[in-house]
């Protein structure tokens, strides 16, 4: 009898398909991506949504910063893209700090913070606290080089935050 019951699950669905049924349409991540900022370099990494980005692979994460005394600061910036009649634009963005010690294969991050910040980006907020001037410049350069038209259509709040 228990096996016959449908389990409640977090569905990741696309807005391109008309989903129906139990639990359908719970969350749509089709317009969210992650940008990694590692030092002065920023790059898109498709693995970020599943914690399998290049920088995270093979790293054992802790919620205690003291476990990563030699870690370098890195960021995942959740980027939400939206579309108007004029076209797509960067609609929401939030930055999540991590510490990575590649040699020791150890890292620090707070998963709940990453989830909440992703939610903030999806809700069209810009939360870029903690990024240094060089990290902001790297992020801006990456966003513009990825799609300058999207950058040009983006809210002035984002442009001011990254200037």
Coordinates of C-alpha atoms in Angstrom, one line a residue:
X1 CA 0.0 0.0 0.0
X2 CA 2.8 2.5 0.8
X3 CA 4.5 1.7 -2.5
X4 CA 1.4 2.8 -4.3
X5 CA 1.5 6.3 -2.9
X6 CA 3.2 9.0 -4.9
X7 CA 6.1 10.6 -3.1
X8 CA 6.3 14.4 -2.9
X9 CA 9.4 15.5 -4.8
X10 CA 11.0 18.7 -5.8
X11 CA 10.4 18.9 -9.5
X12 CA 12.7 20.9 -11.8
X13 CA 10.6 21.6 -14.8
X14 CA 10.8 23.8 -17.9
X15 CA 8.4 26.4 -18.9
X16 CA 8.7 25.2 -22.4
X17 CA 6.5 22.1 -21.6
X18 CA 3.0 22.0 -20.3
X19 CA 3.5 19.9 -17.2
X20 CA 0.5 18.4 -15.5
X21 CA -0.2 16.2 -12.4
X22 CA 1.0 15.8 -8.9
X23 CA 3.8 18.2 -7.8
X24 CA 4.2 19.6 -11.3
X25 CA 5.6 23.1 -11.9
X26 CA 7.3 23.3 -8.5
X27 CA 10.3 25.3 -9.6
X28 CA 11.8 26.4 -12.9
X29 CA 15.6 26.6 -13.1
X30 CA 15.8 26.8 -16.9
X31 CA 16.7 30.4 -16.8
X32 CA 19.3 30.2 -14.0
X33 CA 23.0 29.7 -14.4
X34 CA 26.1 30.0 -12.2
X35 CA 29.2 32.1 -12.8
X36 CA 32.3 31.1 -10.9
X37 CA 34.6 33.9 -9.7
X38 CA 38.0 32.5 -8.8
X39 CA 40.5 35.3 -8.1
X40 CA 40.3 37.8 -11.0
X41 CA 38.7 35.3 -13.4
X42 CA 35.0 34.8 -13.9
X43 CA 33.5 32.1 -16.1
X44 CA 30.2 30.3 -16.7
X45 CA 30.1 26.8 -15.4
X46 CA 27.1 24.5 -16.1
X47 CA 27.9 22.3 -13.2
X48 CA 27.1 24.9 -10.6
X49 CA 23.4 23.9 -10.3
X50 CA 24.4 20.5 -9.1
X51 CA 27.4 21.5 -7.1
X52 CA 29.6 19.9 -9.7
X53 CA 31.4 22.9 -11.1
X54 CA 35.1 22.7 -12.0
X55 CA 36.1 24.3 -8.8
X56 CA 33.9 22.1 -6.6
X57 CA 34.7 18.7 -8.1
X58 CA 36.7 16.4 -5.7
X59 CA 36.3 18.9 -2.8
X60 CA 34.9 17.7 0.6
X61 CA 33.0 20.6 2.0
X62 CA 32.5 21.6 5.6
X63 CA 30.3 24.2 7.2
X64 CA 33.2 25.2 9.5
X65 CA 35.6 27.8 8.1
X66 CA 38.4 26.6 10.5
X67 CA 38.5 23.3 8.6
X68 CA 39.9 25.1 5.6
X69 CA 42.7 27.3 7.0
X70 CA 44.5 27.6 3.6
X71 CA 41.4 28.1 1.4
X72 CA 41.2 30.7 -1.2
X73 CA 38.1 32.8 -1.6
X74 CA 35.9 31.9 -4.6
X75 CA 32.3 32.8 -5.5
X76 CA 29.3 31.3 -7.2
X77 CA 27.1 34.0 -8.6
X78 CA 23.6 32.9 -9.5
X79 CA 22.4 34.6 -12.6
X80 CA 18.7 34.7 -13.6
X81 CA 17.8 35.7 -17.1
X82 CA 14.4 37.0 -18.1
X83 CA 12.8 38.2 -21.3
X84 CA 10.8 41.2 -22.4
X85 CA 9.5 42.1 -25.8
X86 CA 12.9 43.8 -26.5
X87 CA 14.7 40.5 -25.6
X88 CA 16.5 38.8 -22.8
X89 CA 18.4 40.5 -20.0
X90 CA 20.2 39.8 -16.7
X91 CA 17.2 40.0 -14.3
X92 CA 18.6 38.8 -10.9
X93 CA 22.0 38.0 -9.5
X94 CA 23.4 37.0 -6.1
X95 CA 26.9 36.0 -4.9
X96 CA 27.7 33.1 -2.6
X97 CA 31.1 32.8 -0.9
X98 CA 33.2 29.6 -0.7
X99 CA 36.7 28.8 0.5
X100 CA 38.6 26.2 -1.6
X101 CA 41.8 24.4 -0.8
X102 CA 42.5 22.4 -4.0
X103 CA 45.6 20.8 -2.7
X104 CA 44.0 19.5 0.5
X105 CA 40.7 18.8 -1.4
X106 CA 38.8 20.7 1.3
X107 CA 36.3 23.5 1.1
X108 CA 33.9 25.6 3.1
X109 CA 30.4 26.7 2.0
X110 CA 27.0 27.0 3.6
X111 CA 24.5 25.2 1.4
X112 CA 21.5 27.0 2.9
X113 CA 23.1 30.3 1.9
X114 CA 23.6 29.1 -1.6
X115 CA 20.0 28.0 -1.9
X116 CA 18.6 31.2 -0.4
X117 CA 20.8 33.3 -2.7
X118 CA 19.7 31.3 -5.7
X119 CA 16.2 32.0 -4.7
X120 CA 17.0 35.7 -4.4
X121 CA 18.3 35.7 -8.0
X122 CA 15.2 33.9 -9.2
X123 CA 13.1 36.6 -7.4
X124 CA 15.0 39.2 -9.5
X125 CA 17.1 40.6 -6.6
X126 CA 20.7 41.8 -6.9
X127 CA 22.7 40.6 -3.9
X128 CA 26.4 41.1 -4.6
X129 CA 27.6 42.0 -1.1
X130 CA 31.2 40.9 -0.3
X131 CA 32.5 41.0 -3.8
X132 CA 35.8 43.0 -4.1
X133 CA 36.2 45.6 -6.9
X134 CA 38.3 43.2 -8.9
X135 CA 35.7 40.4 -8.5
X136 CA 33.0 42.8 -9.6
X137 CA 35.0 43.8 -12.6
X138 CA 35.6 40.2 -13.6
X139 CA 31.9 39.4 -13.2
X140 CA 31.0 42.5 -15.3
X141 CA 33.5 41.5 -18.0
X142 CA 32.1 37.9 -18.1
X143 CA 28.5 39.1 -18.4
X144 CA 29.2 41.5 -21.2
X145 CA 31.4 39.1 -23.1
X146 CA 28.7 36.4 -22.8
X147 CA 26.0 38.6 -24.2
X148 CA 26.4 42.4 -24.5
X149 CA 22.8 42.9 -25.6
X150 CA 21.6 41.2 -22.4
X151 CA 23.9 43.5 -20.5
X152 CA 22.6 46.6 -22.3
X153 CA 18.9 45.7 -21.5
X154 CA 19.7 45.0 -17.8
X155 CA 18.5 47.2 -15.0
X156 CA 20.7 50.1 -14.0
X157 CA 20.8 48.8 -10.5
X158 CA 23.0 45.9 -11.7
X159 CA 25.2 48.2 -13.8
X160 CA 25.7 50.5 -10.8
X161 CA 26.5 47.5 -8.6
X162 CA 29.2 46.3 -10.9
X163 CA 30.7 49.7 -11.7

